[in-house]
Short mmCIF file of C-alpha atoms in Angstrom, two decimals:
data_model
loop_
_atom_site.label_atom_id
_atom_site.label_comp_id
_atom_site.label_asym_id
_atom_site.label_seq_id
_atom_site.Cartn_x
_atom_site.Cartn_y
_atom_site.Cartn_z
CA UNK A 1473 0.03 0.06 0.01
CA UNK A 1474 1.01 3.43 -0.50
CA UNK A 1475 2.42 5.67 2.61
CA UNK A 1476 -0.88 7.61 2.79
CA UNK A 1477 -4.28 7.16 1.20
CA UNK A 1478 -7.08 9.67 1.18
CA UNK A 1479 -9.77 7.16 0.25
CA UNK A 1480 -12.98 7.74 2.43
CA UNK A 1481 -11.50 11.03 3.66
CA UNK A 1482 -14.79 12.90 2.92
CA UNK A 1483 -16.79 10.84 5.35
CA UNK A 1484 -14.23 11.35 8.02
CA UNK A 1485 -14.51 14.97 7.28
CA UNK A 1486 -18.54 15.00 7.38
CA UNK A 1487 -18.27 13.04 10.76
CA UNK A 1488 -16.02 15.48 12.10
CA UNK A 1489 -18.09 18.38 11.10
CA UNK A 1490 -21.17 17.12 12.64
CA UNK A 1491 -19.52 16.40 15.88
CA UNK A 1492 -17.86 19.52 15.98
CA UNK A 1493 -20.92 21.52 15.12
CA UNK A 1494 -23.04 19.68 17.75
CA UNK A 1495 -20.72 20.65 20.49
CA UNK A 1496 -20.52 24.30 19.54
CA UNK A 1497 -24.48 24.48 19.37
CA UNK A 1498 -24.59 22.67 22.78
CA UNK A 1499 -22.10 25.17 24.00
CA UNK A 1500 -24.01 28.04 22.66
CA UNK A 1501 -27.41 26.73 23.51
CA UNK A 1502 -28.66 27.56 19.73
CA UNK A 1503 -27.48 28.24 16.32
CA UNK A 1504 -26.31 31.85 17.22
CA UNK A 1505 -22.91 32.46 15.82
CA UNK A 1506 -23.19 29.26 13.79
CA UNK A 1507 -21.45 30.59 10.79
CA UNK A 1508 -18.49 31.32 12.64
CA UNK A 1509 -18.10 27.70 13.73
CA UNK A 1510 -18.29 26.83 10.11
CA UNK A 1511 -15.72 29.37 9.17
CA UNK A 1512 -13.33 28.24 11.93
CA UNK A 1513 -13.80 24.49 10.95
CA UNK A 1514 -13.00 25.20 7.46
CA UNK A 1515 -9.92 27.16 8.33
CA UNK A 1516 -8.76 24.49 10.59
CA UNK A 1517 -9.60 21.62 8.16
CA UNK A 1518 -8.03 23.65 5.15
CA UNK A 1519 -4.68 24.07 7.20
CA UNK A 1520 -4.94 20.25 7.98
CA UNK A 1521 -5.37 19.28 4.39
CA UNK A 1522 -2.45 21.50 3.14
CA UNK A 1523 -0.19 19.78 5.44
CA UNK A 1524 -1.54 16.47 4.62
CA UNK A 1525 -0.96 17.53 0.98
CA UNK A 1526 2.62 18.45 1.64
CA UNK A 1527 3.48 15.40 3.44
CA UNK A 1528 1.76 13.11 0.72
CA UNK A 1529 3.66 14.88 -2.29
CA UNK A 1530 6.99 14.79 -0.48
CA UNK A 1531 6.46 11.08 0.73
CA UNK A 1532 6.30 12.07 4.37
CA UNK A 1533 9.37 14.47 3.75
CA UNK A 1534 11.23 11.78 2.23
CA UNK A 1535 11.68 10.05 5.57
CA UNK A 1536 11.67 6.61 3.81
CA UNK A 1537 14.47 7.61 1.62
CA UNK A 1538 16.48 8.88 4.68
CA UNK A 1539 18.98 6.59 5.44
CA UNK A 1540 21.65 6.37 8.69
CA UNK A 1541 25.38 6.71 8.20
CA UNK A 1542 27.38 3.50 8.13
CA UNK A 1543 29.46 4.49 11.17
CA UNK A 1544 26.34 4.99 13.30
CA UNK A 1545 25.20 1.39 12.60
CA UNK A 1546 25.89 -1.43 14.79
CA UNK A 1547 24.21 -4.21 12.46
CA UNK A 1548 21.79 -4.85 9.73
CA UNK A 1549 18.84 -7.20 9.84
CA UNK A 1550 17.20 -8.51 6.90
CA UNK A 1551 14.06 -10.58 6.60
CA UNK A 1552 11.23 -11.07 4.07
CA UNK A 1553 10.09 -13.22 0.81
CA UNK A 1554 13.44 -13.94 -0.18
CA UNK A 1555 15.08 -14.55 3.46
CA UNK A 1556 13.29 -17.48 4.41
CA UNK A 1557 13.21 -21.08 6.04
CA UNK A 1558 13.38 -23.41 3.03
CA UNK A 1559 11.58 -26.23 4.96
CA UNK A 1560 8.80 -24.27 6.55
CA UNK A 1561 8.04 -21.46 4.10
CA UNK A 1562 8.27 -18.91 7.02
CA UNK A 1563 10.50 -15.96 7.28
CA UNK A 1564 14.26 -16.35 8.78
CA UNK A 1565 15.87 -13.09 9.80
CA UNK A 1566 19.61 -12.69 8.73
CA UNK A 1567 22.20 -10.60 10.52
CA UNK A 1568 25.29 -8.60 8.85
CA UNK A 1569 27.52 -6.69 11.56
CA UNK A 1570 30.53 -6.25 9.81
CA UNK A 1571 31.66 -2.67 8.84
CA UNK A 1572 32.10 -3.75 5.26
CA UNK A 1573 28.88 -5.53 5.06
CA UNK A 1574 26.85 -2.52 6.77
CA UNK A 1575 28.30 -0.20 4.28
CA UNK A 1576 27.55 -2.56 1.22
CA UNK A 1577 23.95 -2.80 2.48
CA UNK A 1578 23.36 0.68 2.83
CA UNK A 1579 24.83 1.27 -1.01
CA UNK A 1580 22.45 -1.44 -2.21
CA UNK A 1581 19.69 0.10 -0.23
CA UNK A 1582 20.28 3.85 -1.81
CA UNK A 1583 20.22 1.72 -5.12
CA UNK A 1584 16.91 0.28 -4.16
CA UNK A 1585 15.36 3.69 -3.21
CA UNK A 1586 16.48 5.23 -6.58
CA UNK A 1587 14.73 2.68 -8.71
CA UNK A 1588 11.71 1.94 -6.62
CA UNK A 1589 8.19 3.60 -6.13
CA UNK A 1590 7.94 3.77 -2.32
CA UNK A 1591 5.24 1.37 -0.85
CA UNK A 1592 5.22 -0.16 2.74
CA UNK A 1593 4.57 -4.17 3.08
CA UNK A 1594 6.06 -7.30 3.94
CA UNK A 1595 8.36 -8.53 1.05
CA UNK A 1596 11.44 -6.98 2.32
CA UNK A 1597 12.23 -5.63 6.00
CA UNK A 1598 15.28 -4.03 6.53
CA UNK A 1599 16.39 -3.10 10.20
CA UNK A 1600 19.28 -0.86 11.10
CA UNK A 1601 20.36 -1.34 14.69
CA UNK A 1602 22.30 1.65 15.84
CA UNK A 1603 25.16 1.93 18.13
CA UNK A 1604 22.90 3.86 20.61
CA UNK A 1605 20.41 1.07 20.80
CA UNK A 1606 17.67 2.61 18.59
CA UNK A 1607 16.54 0.85 15.26
CA UNK A 1608 15.71 2.51 11.91
CA UNK A 1609 13.16 -0.03 10.01
CA UNK A 1610 12.35 0.10 6.66
CA UNK A 1611 9.39 -2.30 5.19
CA UNK A 1612 8.92 -2.73 1.37
CA UNK A 1613 6.07 -4.20 -0.65
CA UNK A 1614 6.12 -4.73 -4.40
CA UNK A 1615 3.98 -5.28 -7.56
CA UNK A 1616 4.78 -7.69 -10.36
CA UNK A 1617 6.88 -4.94 -12.37
CA UNK A 1618 8.99 -4.07 -9.43
CA UNK A 1619 9.73 -7.57 -7.91
CA UNK A 1620 13.09 -7.74 -9.92
CA UNK A 1621 14.11 -4.71 -7.85
CA UNK A 1622 13.74 -6.46 -4.46
CA UNK A 1623 15.01 -9.69 -5.69
CA UNK A 1624 18.21 -8.05 -7.02
CA UNK A 1625 18.66 -6.45 -3.74
CA UNK A 1626 18.05 -9.67 -1.85
CA UNK A 1627 20.51 -11.65 -4.13
CA UNK A 1628 23.21 -9.26 -3.95
CA UNK A 1629 22.91 -9.04 0.01
CA UNK A 1630 23.18 -12.90 0.14
CA UNK A 1631 26.26 -12.81 -2.10
CA UNK A 1632 28.06 -10.37 0.42
CA UNK A 1633 31.21 -12.31 1.81
CA UNK A 1634 30.00 -11.83 5.36
CA UNK A 1635 26.36 -13.09 4.64
CA UNK A 1636 25.23 -16.28 6.36
CA UNK A 1637 22.37 -17.87 4.47
CA UNK A 1638 21.44 -19.91 7.47
CA UNK A 1639 20.98 -23.64 8.05
CA UNK A 1640 19.03 -25.49 5.18
CA UNK A 1641 18.64 -28.34 7.13
CA UNK A 1642 19.47 -32.19 6.20
CA UNK A 1643 20.73 -31.03 2.74
CA UNK A 1644 23.75 -29.28 4.38
CA UNK A 1645 24.97 -32.32 6.09
CA UNK A 1646 28.08 -33.86 4.64
CA UNK A 1647 26.83 -37.61 4.89
CA UNK A 1648 23.21 -38.19 3.78
CA UNK A 1649 23.32 -42.12 3.87
CA UNK A 1650 21.72 -42.20 7.22
CA UNK A 1651 18.22 -40.80 5.34
CA UNK A 1652 15.92 -41.90 3.09
CA UNK A 1653 14.55 -39.27 0.38
CA UNK A 1654 11.08 -40.02 -0.67
CA UNK A 1655 9.16 -38.05 -3.20
CA UNK A 1656 5.39 -37.48 -2.51
CA UNK A 1657 4.10 -36.05 -5.77
CA UNK A 1658 0.42 -35.23 -5.74
CA UNK A 1659 -1.06 -38.92 -5.15
CA UNK A 1660 1.24 -40.49 -7.53
CA UNK A 1661 3.14 -43.78 -6.48
CA UNK A 1662 5.61 -43.00 -3.83
CA UNK A 1663 9.45 -43.37 -5.01
CA UNK A 1664 12.54 -43.09 -3.08
CA UNK A 1665 15.83 -41.56 -4.25
CA UNK A 1666 18.96 -43.89 -4.80
CA UNK A 1667 20.97 -43.43 -1.86
CA UNK A 1668 24.19 -42.58 -4.39
CA UNK A 1669 22.06 -39.92 -5.89
CA UNK A 1670 21.48 -38.16 -2.80
CA UNK A 1671 24.57 -35.84 -2.85
CA UNK A 1672 23.68 -34.71 -6.42
CA UNK A 1673 20.20 -34.05 -5.34
CA UNK A 1674 21.14 -32.22 -2.23
CA UNK A 1675 23.33 -30.01 -4.35
CA UNK A 1676 20.68 -29.28 -6.80
CA UNK A 1677 17.93 -28.43 -4.14
CA UNK A 1678 20.68 -26.29 -2.29
CA UNK A 1679 21.12 -24.03 -5.30
CA UNK A 1680 17.33 -23.79 -6.31
CA UNK A 1681 16.63 -23.13 -2.77
CA UNK A 1682 19.17 -19.96 -2.50
CA UNK A 1683 18.35 -18.75 -6.04
CA UNK A 1684 14.94 -19.70 -7.07
CA UNK A 1685 12.87 -19.80 -4.18
CA UNK A 1686 9.29 -18.29 -4.10
CA UNK A 1687 6.92 -18.13 -1.37
CA UNK A 1688 4.06 -18.38 -3.89
CA UNK A 1689 5.35 -21.65 -4.95
CA UNK A 1690 4.01 -23.30 -1.79
CA UNK A 1691 0.63 -23.27 -3.30
CA UNK A 1692 1.14 -25.16 -6.57
CA UNK A 1693 4.60 -26.75 -5.56
CA UNK A 1694 5.61 -29.64 -7.88
CA UNK A 1695 6.13 -32.22 -4.95
CA UNK A 1696 7.29 -32.64 -1.32
CA UNK A 1697 10.52 -34.42 -0.45
CA UNK A 1698 10.10 -36.25 2.81
CA UNK A 1699 13.33 -37.10 4.57
CA UNK A 1700 13.29 -39.89 7.21
CA UNK A 1701 16.12 -40.88 9.47
CA UNK A 1702 16.81 -44.45 9.41
CA UNK A 1703 16.36 -46.79 12.55
CA UNK A 1704 14.92 -43.43 14.04
CA UNK A 1705 13.36 -43.63 17.67
CA UNK A 1706 12.20 -40.09 17.63
CA UNK A 1707 9.92 -38.21 15.34
CA UNK A 1708 11.70 -36.44 12.62
CA UNK A 1709 9.95 -33.67 10.51
CA UNK A 1710 12.70 -32.28 7.83
CA UNK A 1711 10.61 -32.10 4.61
CA UNK A 1712 11.49 -30.08 1.48
CA UNK A 1713 8.48 -28.45 -0.99
CA UNK A 1714 9.68 -28.21 -4.50
CA UNK A 1715 8.96 -24.97 -6.04
CA UNK A 1716 7.71 -25.03 -9.78
CA UNK A 1717 10.81 -22.54 -10.30
CA UNK A 1718 13.38 -25.19 -9.26
CA UNK A 1719 13.81 -26.53 -12.70
CA UNK A 1720 17.31 -28.27 -11.98
CA UNK A 1721 15.68 -30.18 -9.03
CA UNK A 1722 12.51 -31.05 -11.09
CA UNK A 1723 14.65 -32.16 -14.01
CA UNK A 1724 16.64 -34.34 -11.62
CA UNK A 1725 13.19 -35.77 -9.96
CA UNK A 1726 11.89 -36.65 -13.53
CA UNK A 1727 14.66 -38.97 -14.04
CA UNK A 1728 13.39 -42.47 -13.47
CA UNK A 1729 17.00 -43.77 -13.04
CA UNK A 1730 17.68 -41.86 -9.99
CA UNK A 1731 14.99 -43.89 -7.87
CA UNK A 1732 15.35 -47.31 -6.50
CA UNK A 1733 13.79 -49.91 -8.75
CA UNK A 1734 12.55 -52.11 -5.79
CA UNK A 1735 8.55 -52.01 -5.67
CA UNK A 1736 6.88 -49.59 -3.65
CA UNK A 1737 4.34 -50.66 -1.31
CA UNK A 1738 1.62 -48.06 -1.51
CA UNK A 1739 -0.53 -49.84 0.99
CA UNK A 1740 1.86 -48.69 3.58
CA UNK A 1741 1.10 -45.28 5.20
CA UNK A 1742 2.22 -43.11 7.96
CA UNK A 1743 -0.02 -40.81 10.24
CA UNK A 1744 0.53 -37.78 12.30
CA UNK A 1745 -1.66 -38.46 15.17
CA UNK A 1746 -2.34 -35.69 17.65
CA UNK A 1747 -4.64 -34.57 20.34
CA UNK A 1748 -5.08 -31.14 22.36
CA UNK A 1749 -4.98 -27.46 21.23
CA UNK A 1750 -2.75 -25.82 19.04
CA UNK A 1751 -0.56 -24.58 22.16
CA UNK A 1752 -0.74 -27.80 24.25
CA UNK A 1753 -0.82 -30.98 22.39
CA UNK A 1754 0.66 -34.44 22.41
CA UNK A 1755 1.68 -35.31 18.63
CA UNK A 1756 3.45 -38.43 17.50
CA UNK A 1757 4.25 -40.11 13.87
CA UNK A 1758 2.85 -43.75 13.44
CA UNK A 1759 3.43 -46.10 10.63
CA UNK A 1760 1.14 -48.83 9.57
CA UNK A 1761 4.48 -51.09 9.61
CA UNK A 1762 5.03 -50.34 13.28
CA UNK A 1763 5.48 -53.42 15.41
CA UNK A 1764 4.59 -51.57 18.74
CA UNK A 1765 1.36 -53.16 20.21
CA UNK A 1766 0.02 -49.47 21.21
CA UNK A 1767 0.41 -48.30 17.67
CA UNK A 1768 -1.03 -51.36 16.18
CA UNK A 1769 -4.11 -50.95 18.61
CA UNK A 1770 -4.53 -47.25 17.93
CA UNK A 1771 -4.26 -47.62 14.18
CA UNK A 1772 -7.20 -50.15 14.45
CA UNK A 1773 -9.51 -47.45 15.89
CA UNK A 1774 -8.98 -45.19 12.72
CA UNK A 1775 -12.31 -43.91 11.30
CA UNK A 1776 -12.94 -41.32 8.80
CA UNK A 1777 -14.07 -37.99 10.57
CA UNK A 1778 -17.16 -37.45 8.41
CA UNK A 1779 -18.55 -40.85 9.73
CA UNK A 1780 -18.28 -39.41 13.49
CA UNK A 1781 -21.48 -37.10 13.94
CA UNK A 1782 -20.32 -35.31 17.05
CA UNK A 1783 -16.30 -35.27 15.90
CA UNK A 1784 -14.72 -32.11 17.52
CA UNK A 1785 -10.96 -31.57 16.88
CA UNK A 1786 -10.52 -29.80 19.96
CA UNK A 1787 -11.67 -32.91 21.94
CA UNK A 1788 -11.10 -35.98 19.80
CA UNK A 1789 -7.84 -37.87 18.83
CA UNK A 1790 -6.66 -36.75 15.10
CA UNK A 1791 -5.25 -38.82 12.37
CA UNK A 1792 -3.73 -37.23 9.10
CA UNK A 1793 -2.24 -39.26 6.61
CA UNK A 1794 1.16 -37.92 5.36
CA UNK A 1795 0.70 -39.58 1.91
CA UNK A 1796 -3.04 -38.86 1.29
CA UNK A 1797 -3.50 -35.70 3.69
CA UNK A 1798 -6.75 -37.29 4.41
CA UNK A 1799 -7.99 -36.77 8.12
CA UNK A 1800 -9.48 -39.50 10.53
CA UNK A 1801 -10.56 -39.78 14.02
CA UNK A 1802 -11.90 -42.49 16.19
CA UNK A 1803 -15.43 -43.69 17.23
CA UNK A 1804 -16.91 -42.20 20.43
CA UNK A 1805 -16.47 -45.63 22.16
CA UNK A 1806 -12.61 -45.67 21.55
CA UNK A 1807 -12.07 -41.90 22.42
CA UNK A 1808 -10.75 -42.57 26.01
CA UNK A 1809 -8.77 -45.50 25.03
CA UNK A 1810 -7.31 -43.82 21.97
CA UNK A 1811 -5.75 -40.95 24.16
CA UNK A 1812 -4.50 -43.43 26.68
CA UNK A 1813 -2.48 -45.14 23.87
CA UNK A 1814 -1.41 -41.86 22.18
CA UNK A 1815 0.27 -40.92 25.40
CA UNK A 1816 1.78 -44.16 25.89
CA UNK A 1817 3.44 -44.07 22.37
CA UNK A 1818 4.69 -40.46 23.05
CA UNK A 1819 6.20 -41.41 26.20
CA UNK A 1820 7.72 -44.32 24.35
CA UNK A 1821 9.34 -42.12 21.84
CA UNK A 1822 10.51 -39.44 24.19
#
C-alpha cells in the first residue's frame, strides 16, 4: 500500500464536522454564531489538508529515503520473502554486523530507493540497529513489475562475503547415507531416491533454494521431498517443498534412473496423530508398519471423521495421513482408549 491514502476522507470530514458543530451548538445553546463555527472549522480543516497534501507529495518529507550513516550502525537485519526457512516457508532474519557488510547494504539500499516507487509491505524488511540502541526500520512491498528490484537487492545481499545464509537442514549435512529421501507427488506412487544420488540431489536443491525460491510456490508446488532418518526412535520432520521454479531439481526428479527399482508398497501409510489444542498438544508419527502393540491397536480404531457425527477436533484424537492428507478420528466408544494409547506411544518415543 502507499504511504498515505485519502480514500474515505470525505466521510471522516463529514463526521468530524457534525460532531464539532453539535458541540458548538450545545455550548452556545442554539444556532447563534453558527456561521463562525463553520468558518473556524473550514480554516482548521484547510490547514490540516494543506499539511496532509505536502506530506503526501513529499513522501513524508522523504522520510523513507532517509538512511543512517554507516558509522552509526551496529548491525543490519534482513528478512522477508527472499530470506526464508527453506523447509517451513516462514521468514528467517539474517544479521550482518561487519563494517564492510553494513556499508555494502547501505549502498544497495540507496540503489533500491532510486529505482523503486515507495510502498510499505512485507516482502522486504531492513532493520538498522544503531550503536545507541535505537532502530531504523524500512518495510517494502512490490507489484509484479517491481519484484525484480527487491529480488536483485536480496540476491546481492546474500552474495556478500559476510552473509550467512543460514541452515538449510539435512541437505547441508556432509553424509546423507543415514536418511531416505522420498518424493510425495500429488497422489502419484511414492518413489525413493537412490542413496548414491542423494549428494547430487542435495546440491541441486540447495542451489534452487538459494536462487529460485518463491513463497508463492507453496500453493502449487511440484512435490514434497520427505526425509526420514533410518532406524529413528524419535519423531523427525524435515521436508522440502519443491517449487515450480526449481527447474534443476525437477529435472532430476523426473529422471526415473534416480529412483530405486524396488516395488513400492502403497498400502503402507504414515500418520501424524495428535490430541489437544494448538498450543498444548501431544503429537506422534505412527506407521502402519510399526510393530509397537500400542501403535497397532491405535491404528485399528481409525475412522473417517465424516462418519463421526459429533466429531470435535478440540476434544478427539486426530489422524492425518502424510501420503494422502486425508483426516481421520476414532469412534466415540474408543475416544478415551485412543488418548491413553497416544500418550503411551508419545512417552515411549521421548
